Amino acid sequence: METPLAKQKLEIPVKVGDDVELDIESLASSGDGVSHHSGYTLFVPHALPEDRVRARITKTTKRFGVTRVVERLHSTPDRVEAPCAVFPECGGCKIQDWSYTRQMAFKVQLVQDALAHIGKVDVAVPIESIPADEPLHYRNKASYAIEKRGKKPSIGFYRQGTHHVVDHAECHTLMKPITSIKEWLRVLIELHGLSIYNERRHAGFIRGLVVRQSATTGEALLGLVTTNGDFPQKFLADLTHESTLKRFRIQGVVHNINNSKTNVILGTENRTLWGQDFFREKLGDLEFHLSLPSFFQINPYQSVKLYGLVQSWVQSRDGAVLDAYCGNGGISLWLAKAGCEVIGIDSSASNIRDAEQSAQLNGLTTCRFVQQSLEHALKNADHLAAVKTIVLDPPRKGCSPEVVEGILNLQPERIVYVSCNPATLARDLALLEGYAVRAIKVVDMFPQTQHVETAVLLERE
């Protein structure tokens, strides 16, 4: 009787600490360079396609390894000078040193690859791109973490994969007034010696700042995130000095309390310290009522293009529109303004309150909003009988199986799927059987980053 062959041990051609020379072949969806050494896949952060680098192995697994660049031996001709002083340490804008033309081509390729390899979806139409006119200073919201380093606070964003705050004077993706407000607060926090939260010890007072700003109205809203407690009176006096607040166009100062052991910035309790707890944003002819926690697209310039695209796909069609995962009602209100009858559904109470107030602010009566999970709404869908179009704008995890099943049962004539994750988009398109892709466009909402926003029009076959 023959003995079974022993299972062959996989030979990994490198070990941690080895230096190897690598040609960067492509960019992964994570924004890291991809190379191969003796057939073994290696990820190379801070490297671009057409680079040649000497890299040190920092991690190995059975399927891939991770490296760090020791020396760049040859640089791609598409590399540009990154404007940010803390690039690439911060990690928020992984491809800031790549030409914008190549950034857009990369994002289209990511969608193509996801459709082909994850969803195995055969798309008969070309993937078009809508690049940003403003590839810098476009973000209208910053959520800053604060960490004490020495005697001074570090204010910035967490380095990728860590809880270490990368301090910076300016982020080049943020609108400039946001940076000015943050630096003014830095001076106040240092001047009054506010206790800085220590995540490891779960001790200290101030743990974060949130600044929201509108490019069109000029209004801003400020949030200070702390553990339980009150601000010193002298700090509050300087914070709420009316001439300074007017200079920054701040409409309200909100005290957000987050006493949980987490690196999530915002807690659930809000107290208004000065002014009002909202500000006004404007897109096109629409005004929006936005509170501190409410969701809104972070790129208003590209949002106008995205909403206009959705309108062009929906406006001339009959029947009502269901805006699923409607957030604060951005797409709902845009379509209602264009004459559509819209039902917006979202599970967040604060989002729905903002959406209803924005509808009143704009005098729109053809949209209504429901606070409910989409799974429940689609399972009990009698009130959706008039719906002929569904607009889906889910979180990164995409649609749950219950949502996909509910959509297929409702049988809308068309679906507009707005996605921030090509992988889950491809997965969900494959599950939406009986629908064909009629148009697909990559709208660059996040220049300088690897993140991708895609809009897809599907029609029932």
CSV table of C-alpha atoms in Angstrom, one decimal:
chain,number,residue,atom,x,y,z
A,1,MET,CA,0.0,0.0,0.0
A,2,GLU,CA,1.4,3.4,-1.1
A,3,THR,CA,1.8,6.1,1.6
A,4,PRO,CA,0.2,9.4,0.7
A,5,LEU,CA,2.6,12.1,-0.4
A,6,ALA,CA,3.5,14.6,2.3
A,7,LYS,CA,1.9,18.0,1.8
A,8,GLN,CA,4.6,20.2,0.2
A,9,LYS,CA,5.7,23.1,2.3
A,10,LEU,CA,5.2,26.5,0.5
A,11,GLU,CA,8.6,28.1,0.0
A,12,ILE,CA,8.5,31.9,0.6
A,13,PRO,CA,11.5,33.3,-1.3
A,14,VAL,CA,12.2,36.1,1.2
A,15,LYS,CA,12.3,36.6,5.0
A,16,VAL,CA,11.8,39.6,7.2
A,17,GLY,CA,14.8,41.9,7.1
A,18,ASP,CA,15.8,40.9,3.5
A,19,ASP,CA,16.5,43.7,1.0
A,20,VAL,CA,15.3,43.2,-2.5
A,21,GLU,CA,15.2,45.3,-5.7
A,22,LEU,CA,11.7,45.6,-7.1
A,23,ASP,CA,10.0,47.0,-10.2
A,24,ILE,CA,6.6,48.4,-9.3
A,25,GLU,CA,4.1,46.9,-11.7
A,26,SER,CA,0.8,48.4,-10.5
A,27,LEU,CA,-1.1,49.9,-7.7
A,28,ALA,CA,-3.4,48.0,-5.4
A,29,SER,CA,-6.8,49.2,-4.3
A,30,SER,CA,-5.1,50.2,-1.0
A,31,GLY,CA,-2.9,52.6,-2.8
A,32,ASP,CA,0.2,50.5,-2.2
A,33,GLY,CA,2.6,49.5,-5.0
A,34,VAL,CA,2.5,45.9,-6.2
A,35,SER,CA,5.6,43.9,-7.3
A,36,HIS,CA,6.7,40.3,-7.5
A,37,HIS,CA,9.8,38.6,-6.4
A,38,SER,CA,10.3,35.0,-7.6
A,39,GLY,CA,6.6,34.8,-8.2
A,40,TYR,CA,5.8,36.0,-4.7
A,41,THR,CA,3.6,39.1,-4.3
A,42,LEU,CA,5.0,42.0,-2.4
A,43,PHE,CA,3.2,45.2,-1.4
A,44,VAL,CA,5.3,48.3,-1.4
A,45,PRO,CA,3.8,51.4,0.3
A,46,HIS,CA,4.8,54.8,-1.0
A,47,ALA,CA,5.8,53.4,-4.4
A,48,LEU,CA,4.2,54.1,-7.8
A,49,PRO,CA,4.0,52.1,-11.0
A,50,GLU,CA,7.2,52.3,-13.1
A,51,ASP,CA,9.3,53.0,-9.9
A,52,ARG,CA,12.3,50.8,-9.2
A,53,VAL,CA,13.1,50.5,-5.5
A,54,ARG,CA,15.3,48.8,-3.0
A,55,ALA,CA,12.8,47.6,-0.3
A,56,ARG,CA,13.1,45.8,3.0
A,57,ILE,CA,10.8,42.9,3.9
A,58,THR,CA,8.8,43.8,7.0
A,59,LYS,CA,6.1,41.1,7.0
A,60,THR,CA,5.5,37.8,5.2
A,61,THR,CA,2.4,35.6,4.9
A,62,LYS,CA,1.6,32.5,2.8
A,63,ARG,CA,0.1,34.7,0.1
A,64,PHE,CA,2.0,38.0,0.1
A,65,GLY,CA,4.6,40.1,1.8
A,66,VAL,CA,4.9,43.7,2.9
A,67,THR,CA,7.9,45.9,2.5
A,68,ARG,CA,9.2,49.5,3.1
A,69,VAL,CA,11.2,51.5,0.6
A,70,VAL,CA,14.8,51.9,1.6
A,71,GLU,CA,15.9,53.6,-1.6
A,72,ARG,CA,14.2,54.7,-4.8
A,73,LEU,CA,16.5,53.7,-7.6
A,74,HIS,CA,14.3,55.0,-10.4
A,75,SER,CA,11.3,57.2,-10.3
A,76,THR,CA,8.3,57.1,-12.7
A,77,PRO,CA,8.1,60.2,-15.0
A,78,ASP,CA,4.5,60.6,-13.7
A,79,ARG,CA,5.6,61.5,-10.2
A,80,VAL,CA,4.9,65.0,-9.1
A,81,GLU,CA,6.0,67.1,-6.0
A,82,ALA,CA,3.5,66.5,-3.2
A,83,PRO,CA,2.5,69.8,-1.6
A,84,CYS,CA,1.9,68.4,1.8
A,85,ALA,CA,4.6,68.7,4.4
A,86,VAL,CA,3.7,65.4,6.2
A,87,PHE,CA,3.3,63.3,3.0
A,88,PRO,CA,3.6,60.3,3.1
A,89,GLU,CA,3.7,60.0,6.9
A,90,CYS,CA,0.1,60.9,7.4
A,91,GLY,CA,-1.2,58.3,4.9
A,92,GLY,CA,-4.5,60.0,4.2
A,93,CYS,CA,-3.5,61.0,0.6
A,94,LYS,CA,-1.5,58.0,-0.6
A,95,ILE,CA,-1.2,59.1,-4.3
A,96,GLN,CA,-0.7,62.8,-3.8
A,97,ASP,CA,2.7,62.5,-5.6
A,98,TRP,CA,1.2,61.0,-8.8
A,99,SER,CA,0.0,63.1,-11.7
A,100,TYR,CA,-3.7,63.7,-11.6
A,101,THR,CA,-4.2,62.1,-15.1
A,102,ARG,CA,-2.7,58.9,-13.8
A,103,GLN,CA,-4.8,59.1,-10.6
A,104,MET,CA,-8.0,59.1,-12.7
A,105,ALA,CA,-6.8,56.3,-15.0
A,106,PHE,CA,-6.0,54.2,-11.9
A,107,LYS,CA,-9.5,54.7,-10.5
A,108,VAL,CA,-11.2,53.7,-13.7
A,109,GLN,CA,-8.9,50.6,-13.8
A,110,LEU,CA,-9.9,49.7,-10.2
A,111,VAL,CA,-13.6,49.7,-11.2
A,112,GLN,CA,-12.8,47.6,-14.4
A,113,ASP,CA,-10.8,45.1,-12.4
A,114,ALA,CA,-13.5,44.8,-9.7
A,115,LEU,CA,-16.3,44.2,-12.2
A,116,ALA,CA,-14.2,41.6,-14.1
A,117,HIS,CA,-12.6,39.7,-11.2
A,118,ILE,CA,-15.0,40.1,-8.2
A,119,GLY,CA,-18.4,40.5,-9.8
A,120,LYS,CA,-17.6,38.8,-13.1
A,121,VAL,CA,-19.9,41.3,-14.6
A,122,ASP,CA,-19.8,41.8,-18.3
A,123,VAL,CA,-20.4,45.5,-18.9
A,124,ALA,CA,-21.1,46.5,-22.5
A,125,VAL,CA,-20.6,50.2,-22.0
A,126,PRO,CA,-17.4,52.1,-21.5
A,127,ILE,CA,-16.4,53.3,-18.0
A,128,GLU,CA,-16.3,57.1,-18.2
A,129,SER,CA,-14.6,59.5,-15.8
A,130,ILE,CA,-15.6,62.8,-14.3
A,131,PRO,CA,-12.4,64.4,-12.9
A,132,ALA,CA,-12.3,67.1,-10.3
A,133,ASP,CA,-11.9,70.8,-11.3
A,134,GLU,CA,-10.5,71.3,-7.8
A,135,PRO,CA,-8.0,68.5,-6.9
A,136,LEU,CA,-6.8,70.4,-3.8
A,137,HIS,CA,-8.6,72.2,-1.0
A,138,TYR,CA,-12.0,70.5,-1.7
A,139,ARG,CA,-12.9,68.8,1.6
A,140,ASN,CA,-15.6,70.6,3.6
A,141,LYS,CA,-15.1,68.7,6.9
A,142,ALA,CA,-12.2,67.8,9.2
A,143,SER,CA,-12.4,65.4,12.2
A,144,TYR,CA,-9.1,66.0,14.1
A,145,ALA,CA,-7.7,63.8,16.8
A,146,ILE,CA,-5.6,65.4,19.6
A,147,GLU,CA,-2.6,63.8,21.3
A,148,LYS,CA,-0.2,65.2,23.9
A,149,ARG,CA,3.4,65.0,22.8
A,150,GLY,CA,5.8,66.6,25.2
A,151,LYS,CA,4.2,69.7,26.5
A,152,LYS,CA,2.2,70.6,23.4
A,153,PRO,CA,-0.8,69.1,21.8
A,154,SER,CA,-0.5,67.4,18.4
A,155,ILE,CA,-3.6,68.0,16.3
A,156,GLY,CA,-4.1,66.1,13.0
A,157,PHE,CA,-5.2,62.7,11.7
A,158,TYR,CA,-4.2,59.2,12.7
A,159,ARG,CA,-1.4,57.7,10.8
A,160,GLN,CA,-2.8,54.8,8.8
A,161,GLY,CA,-3.1,51.6,10.9
A,162,THR,CA,-2.1,53.3,14.1
A,163,HIS,CA,-3.5,55.6,16.9
A,164,HIS,CA,-0.6,57.9,16.5
A,165,VAL,CA,-1.6,61.5,15.6
A,166,VAL,CA,0.4,63.1,12.8
A,167,ASP,CA,0.5,66.8,13.6
A,168,HIS,CA,0.4,69.2,10.7
A,169,ALA,CA,-0.1,73.0,10.1
A,170,GLU,CA,-2.1,72.5,6.9
A,171,CYS,CA,-3.9,69.7,5.1
A,172,HIS,CA,-4.0,70.5,1.3
A,173,THR,CA,-7.2,68.6,0.7
A,174,LEU,CA,-9.1,70.7,3.3
A,175,MET,CA,-10.7,74.0,2.5
A,176,LYS,CA,-8.4,76.7,3.8
A,177,PRO,CA,-10.7,78.3,6.4
A,178,ILE,CA,-10.9,74.9,8.2
A,179,THR,CA,-7.1,75.0,8.7
A,180,SER,CA,-7.3,78.6,10.0
A,181,ILE,CA,-9.9,77.6,12.6
A,182,LYS,CA,-7.9,74.6,13.7
A,183,GLU,CA,-4.8,76.6,14.3
A,184,TRP,CA,-6.7,79.3,16.2
A,185,LEU,CA,-8.0,76.5,18.5
A,186,ARG,CA,-4.5,75.1,18.9
A,187,VAL,CA,-3.4,78.5,20.3
A,188,LEU,CA,-6.4,78.5,22.8
A,189,ILE,CA,-5.8,74.9,23.9
A,190,GLU,CA,-2.1,75.7,24.6
A,191,LEU,CA,-2.8,79.1,26.2
A,192,HIS,CA,-5.3,77.6,28.7
A,193,GLY,CA,-3.5,74.4,29.3
A,194,LEU,CA,-6.5,72.1,28.6
A,195,SER,CA,-6.0,68.5,29.7
A,196,ILE,CA,-5.4,66.3,26.6
A,197,TYR,CA,-7.0,62.9,26.4
A,198,ASN,CA,-4.7,59.9,26.7
A,199,GLU,CA,-6.2,56.9,24.9
A,200,ARG,CA,-4.1,54.3,26.7
A,201,ARG,CA,-5.0,55.5,30.2
A,202,HIS,CA,-8.5,56.7,29.2
A,203,ALA,CA,-7.8,59.9,31.1
A,204,GLY,CA,-7.8,63.6,30.1
A,205,PHE,CA,-10.4,66.0,28.8
A,206,ILE,CA,-10.2,67.2,25.2
A,207,ARG,CA,-9.9,64.5,22.6
A,208,GLY,CA,-10.9,65.9,19.2
A,209,LEU,CA,-12.1,68.8,17.0
A,210,VAL,CA,-14.6,68.8,14.2
A,211,VAL,CA,-14.8,71.7,11.8
A,212,ARG,CA,-17.4,71.9,9.0
A,213,GLN,CA,-17.4,74.7,6.4
A,214,SER,CA,-19.3,75.7,3.3
A,215,ALA,CA,-17.5,77.0,0.3
A,216,THR,CA,-20.7,78.7,-1.0
A,217,THR,CA,-22.3,80.2,2.1
A,218,GLY,CA,-19.0,80.7,3.9
A,219,GLU,CA,-20.6,79.5,7.1
A,220,ALA,CA,-18.8,77.1,9.5
A,221,LEU,CA,-19.7,74.9,12.5
A,222,LEU,CA,-17.3,74.0,15.2
A,223,GLY,CA,-17.4,70.9,17.5
A,224,LEU,CA,-15.1,70.3,20.5
A,225,VAL,CA,-15.0,66.6,21.6
A,226,THR,CA,-14.3,65.8,25.2
A,227,THR,CA,-14.8,63.3,27.9
A,228,ASN,CA,-17.3,64.2,30.7
A,229,GLY,CA,-16.7,67.6,32.3
A,230,ASP,CA,-16.9,71.3,31.6
A,231,PHE,CA,-14.5,73.8,29.9
A,232,PRO,CA,-12.8,76.4,32.1
A,233,GLN,CA,-14.7,79.7,32.1
A,234,LYS,CA,-11.7,81.7,30.8
A,235,PHE,CA,-11.3,79.3,27.9
A,236,LEU,CA,-15.0,79.6,27.0
A,237,ALA,CA,-14.7,83.4,27.2
A,238,ASP,CA,-11.9,83.4,24.6
A,239,LEU,CA,-13.5,80.7,22.5
A,240,THR,CA,-16.8,82.6,22.2
A,241,HIS,CA,-15.3,86.0,21.6
A,242,GLU,CA,-17.8,87.3,19.1
A,243,SER,CA,-15.4,89.2,16.8
A,244,THR,CA,-13.3,86.1,16.3
A,245,LEU,CA,-16.3,83.9,15.6
A,246,LYS,CA,-17.6,86.4,13.1
A,247,ARG,CA,-14.2,86.6,11.3
A,248,PHE,CA,-14.3,82.8,10.8
A,249,ARG,CA,-18.1,82.9,9.9
A,250,ILE,CA,-18.7,80.3,12.7
A,251,GLN,CA,-22.4,79.9,13.3
A,252,GLY,CA,-22.3,77.7,16.3
A,253,VAL,CA,-19.9,76.0,18.8
A,254,VAL,CA,-21.0,72.5,19.9
A,255,HIS,CA,-19.6,70.5,22.8
A,256,ASN,CA,-19.7,66.8,21.9
A,257,ILE,CA,-19.2,64.3,24.8
A,258,ASN,CA,-17.5,61.1,24.0
A,259,ASN,CA,-16.5,59.1,27.1
A,260,SER,CA,-16.2,55.7,25.4
A,261,LYS,CA,-12.9,53.8,25.0
A,262,THR,CA,-12.7,54.2,21.2
A,263,ASN,CA,-10.8,56.1,18.6
A,264,VAL,CA,-14.1,57.1,16.9
A,265,ILE,CA,-14.1,60.9,17.1
A,266,LEU,CA,-17.7,61.8,17.9
A,267,GLY,CA,-19.8,60.7,20.8
A,268,THR,CA,-23.6,60.8,20.9
A,269,GLU,CA,-24.3,63.7,23.3
A,270,ASN,CA,-24.2,67.3,22.0
A,271,ARG,CA,-24.5,70.6,23.9
A,272,THR,CA,-24.5,74.0,22.2
A,273,LEU,CA,-22.0,76.3,23.8
A,274,TRP,CA,-22.6,79.3,21.6
A,275,GLY,CA,-24.9,80.2,18.7
A,276,GLN,CA,-26.8,77.4,16.9
A,277,ASP,CA,-26.2,73.7,16.4
A,278,PHE,CA,-26.3,73.8,12.6
A,279,PHE,CA,-25.0,75.7,9.6
A,280,ARG,CA,-26.2,76.2,6.0
A,281,GLU,CA,-24.6,74.5,3.0
A,282,LYS,CA,-25.6,75.3,-0.5
A,283,LEU,CA,-25.3,73.2,-3.7
A,284,GLY,CA,-26.7,74.7,-6.8
A,285,ASP,CA,-30.0,76.3,-5.9
A,286,LEU,CA,-30.5,74.1,-2.8
A,287,GLU,CA,-29.8,75.0,0.8
A,288,PHE,CA,-29.1,72.3,3.3
A,289,HIS,CA,-29.5,72.4,7.1
A,290,LEU,CA,-26.5,70.5,8.5
A,291,SER,CA,-25.8,69.6,12.2
A,292,LEU,CA,-22.4,68.4,13.6
A,293,PRO,CA,-22.9,64.6,13.1
A,294,SER,CA,-25.1,64.6,9.9
A,295,PHE,CA,-23.7,63.0,6.8
A,296,PHE,CA,-22.9,65.1,3.7
A,297,GLN,CA,-20.7,64.6,0.7
A,298,ILE,CA,-17.2,66.0,1.6
A,299,ASN,CA,-16.6,67.4,-1.9
A,300,PRO,CA,-19.3,70.0,-2.7
A,301,TYR,CA,-17.8,70.7,-6.2
A,302,GLN,CA,-18.0,67.1,-7.3
A,303,SER,CA,-21.3,66.6,-5.5
A,304,VAL,CA,-23.0,69.0,-7.9
A,305,LYS,CA,-21.7,66.9,-10.8
A,306,LEU,CA,-22.8,63.7,-9.2
A,307,TYR,CA,-26.3,64.9,-8.3
A,308,GLY,CA,-26.7,66.4,-11.8
A,309,LEU,CA,-25.7,63.0,-13.3
A,310,VAL,CA,-28.3,61.2,-11.2
A,311,GLN,CA,-30.9,63.7,-12.2
A,312,SER,CA,-30.1,63.2,-15.9
A,313,TRP,CA,-30.7,59.5,-15.5
A,314,VAL,CA,-33.9,59.8,-13.5
A,315,GLN,CA,-35.7,63.1,-14.2
A,316,SER,CA,-37.6,62.2,-17.4
A,317,ARG,CA,-38.8,58.8,-16.1
A,318,ASP,CA,-42.2,58.1,-14.7
A,319,GLY,CA,-43.0,56.8,-11.2
A,320,ALA,CA,-41.7,57.7,-7.8
A,321,VAL,CA,-38.0,57.5,-6.7
A,322,LEU,CA,-36.8,55.7,-3.6
A,323,ASP,CA,-33.6,57.3,-2.3
A,324,ALA,CA,-32.2,54.5,-0.2
A,325,TYR,CA,-29.6,55.3,2.4
A,326,CYS,CA,-30.6,59.0,1.8
A,327,GLY,CA,-28.4,60.5,4.5
A,328,ASN,CA,-29.4,64.1,5.1
A,329,GLY,CA,-31.4,64.0,1.8
A,330,GLY,CA,-28.9,65.5,-0.7
A,331,ILE,CA,-30.0,63.4,-3.7
A,332,SER,CA,-33.6,63.4,-2.6
A,333,LEU,CA,-33.9,67.1,-2.4
A,334,TRP,CA,-32.0,67.6,-5.7
A,335,LEU,CA,-34.4,65.2,-7.5
A,336,ALA,CA,-37.4,66.8,-5.8
A,337,LYS,CA,-36.2,70.2,-7.0
A,338,ALA,CA,-36.2,68.8,-10.5
A,339,GLY,CA,-39.9,67.7,-10.1
A,340,CYS,CA,-39.5,64.1,-9.0
A,341,GLU,CA,-41.6,62.5,-6.3
A,342,VAL,CA,-39.1,61.1,-3.8
A,343,ILE,CA,-39.2,58.9,-0.7
A,344,GLY,CA,-36.0,59.1,1.3
A,345,ILE,CA,-35.1,56.3,3.8
A,346,ASP,CA,-32.3,56.3,6.4
A,347,SER,CA,-31.8,54.7,9.7
A,348,SER,CA,-30.3,57.8,11.4
A,349,ALA,CA,-32.7,60.1,13.3
A,350,SER,CA,-30.3,63.1,13.0
A,351,ASN,CA,-30.0,62.6,9.2
A,352,ILE,CA,-33.8,62.5,8.8
A,353,ARG,CA,-34.3,65.6,10.9
A,354,ASP,CA,-31.7,67.5,8.8
A,355,ALA,CA,-33.4,66.2,5.6
A,356,GLU,CA,-36.8,67.3,6.7
A,357,GLN,CA,-35.6,70.8,7.8
A,358,SER,CA,-33.8,71.2,4.5
A,359,ALA,CA,-37.0,70.3,2.6
A,360,GLN,CA,-38.8,73.0,4.5
A,361,LEU,CA,-36.0,75.4,3.9
A,362,ASN,CA,-36.3,75.0,0.2
A,363,GLY,CA,-40.1,74.8,0.1
A,364,LEU,CA,-40.1,71.3,-1.4
A,365,THR,CA,-43.3,69.2,-0.8
A,366,THR,CA,-42.7,66.3,-3.3
A,367,CYS,CA,-40.3,64.5,-1.0
A,368,ARG,CA,-40.9,62.7,2.3
A,369,PHE,CA,-38.5,61.1,4.6
A,370,VAL,CA,-38.7,57.9,6.7
A,371,GLN,CA,-36.5,56.9,9.6
A,372,GLN,CA,-36.2,53.1,9.1
A,373,SER,CA,-33.7,50.5,8.2
A,374,LEU,CA,-33.8,49.8,4.5
A,375,GLU,CA,-34.1,46.1,5.2
A,376,HIS,CA,-37.4,46.7,7.1
A,377,ALA,CA,-38.7,49.2,4.6
A,378,LEU,CA,-38.2,46.8,1.6
A,379,LYS,CA,-39.7,43.8,3.6
A,380,ASN,CA,-42.9,45.8,4.2
A,381,ALA,CA,-43.0,47.6,0.9
A,382,ASP,CA,-46.7,48.4,0.4
A,383,HIS,CA,-45.9,52.1,0.8
A,384,LEU,CA,-43.4,51.8,-2.1
A,385,ALA,CA,-45.8,50.6,-4.7
A,386,ALA,CA,-45.4,53.8,-6.8
A,387,VAL,CA,-41.6,53.5,-6.9
A,388,LYS,CA,-40.2,52.9,-10.4
A,389,THR,CA,-36.6,54.0,-9.6
A,390,ILE,CA,-34.3,53.2,-6.7
A,391,VAL,CA,-31.2,55.3,-6.0
A,392,LEU,CA,-28.8,53.3,-3.8
A,393,ASP,CA,-25.9,55.0,-2.0
A,394,PRO,CA,-24.9,52.5,0.6
A,395,PRO,CA,-21.9,52.6,3.0
A,396,ARG,CA,-18.6,50.9,2.0
A,397,LYS,CA,-19.9,47.4,3.0
A,398,GLY,CA,-22.5,47.7,0.2
A,399,CYS,CA,-26.0,46.2,0.3
A,400,SER,CA,-27.0,43.4,2.7
A,401,PRO,CA,-28.5,40.2,1.2
A,402,GLU,CA,-31.9,41.4,2.6
A,403,VAL,CA,-31.7,44.7,0.7
A,404,VAL,CA,-30.8,42.9,-2.6
A,405,GLU,CA,-33.7,40.5,-2.1
A,406,GLY,CA,-36.0,43.4,-1.3
A,407,ILE,CA,-35.0,45.3,-4.5
A,408,LEU,CA,-35.5,42.2,-6.7
A,409,ASN,CA,-38.9,41.7,-5.1
A,410,LEU,CA,-39.9,45.3,-5.7
A,411,GLN,CA,-38.8,45.1,-9.4
A,412,PRO,CA,-38.1,48.7,-10.1
A,413,GLU,CA,-37.6,49.7,-13.7
A,414,ARG,CA,-34.2,51.2,-13.0
A,415,ILE,CA,-31.6,51.4,-10.3
A,416,VAL,CA,-29.0,54.1,-9.9
A,417,TYR,CA,-26.2,52.7,-7.7
A,418,VAL,CA,-23.8,55.2,-6.2
A,419,SER,CA,-20.8,53.4,-4.6
A,420,CYS,CA,-17.7,54.4,-2.7
A,421,ASN,CA,-16.2,50.8,-2.9
A,422,PRO,CA,-15.6,49.1,-6.3
A,423,ALA,CA,-15.4,45.7,-4.6
A,424,THR,CA,-18.9,45.7,-3.0
A,425,LEU,CA,-20.3,47.5,-6.0
A,426,ALA,CA,-19.1,44.6,-8.3
A,427,ARG,CA,-20.5,42.0,-5.8
A,428,ASP,CA,-23.9,43.7,-5.7
A,429,LEU,CA,-24.2,44.3,-9.4
A,430,ALA,CA,-23.7,40.5,-9.9
A,431,LEU,CA,-26.5,39.8,-7.4
A,432,LEU,CA,-29.0,42.2,-9.1
A,433,GLU,CA,-30.0,39.6,-11.6
A,434,GLY,CA,-32.3,40.8,-14.5
A,435,TYR,CA,-30.7,44.2,-14.6
A,436,ALA,CA,-28.3,45.4,-17.3
A,437,VAL,CA,-25.7,48.2,-16.9
A,438,ARG,CA,-26.6,51.1,-19.2
A,439,ALA,CA,-24.0,53.6,-18.0
A,440,ILE,CA,-21.1,53.7,-15.5
A,441,LYS,CA,-19.1,56.8,-14.5
A,442,VAL,CA,-16.2,57.3,-12.0
A,443,VAL,CA,-16.8,60.7,-10.3
A,444,ASP,CA,-13.6,61.7,-8.5
A,445,MET,CA,-14.9,62.8,-5.1
A,446,PHE,CA,-11.6,62.1,-3.4
A,447,PRO,CA,-8.6,63.5,-5.4
A,448,GLN,CA,-5.1,62.6,-4.1
A,449,THR,CA,-6.5,59.5,-2.4
A,450,GLN,CA,-7.1,55.9,-3.6
A,451,HIS,CA,-10.8,56.2,-2.8
A,452,VAL,CA,-13.2,55.8,-5.7
A,453,GLU,CA,-16.8,57.0,-6.2
A,454,THR,CA,-18.8,55.3,-9.0
A,455,ALA,CA,-22.3,55.9,-10.4
A,456,VAL,CA,-24.0,53.2,-12.3
A,457,LEU,CA,-27.3,53.2,-14.2
A,458,LEU,CA,-29.1,49.8,-14.4
A,459,GLU,CA,-32.3,49.0,-16.2
A,460,ARG,CA,-34.5,46.0,-16.0
A,461,GLU,CA,-34.0,43.7,-19.0
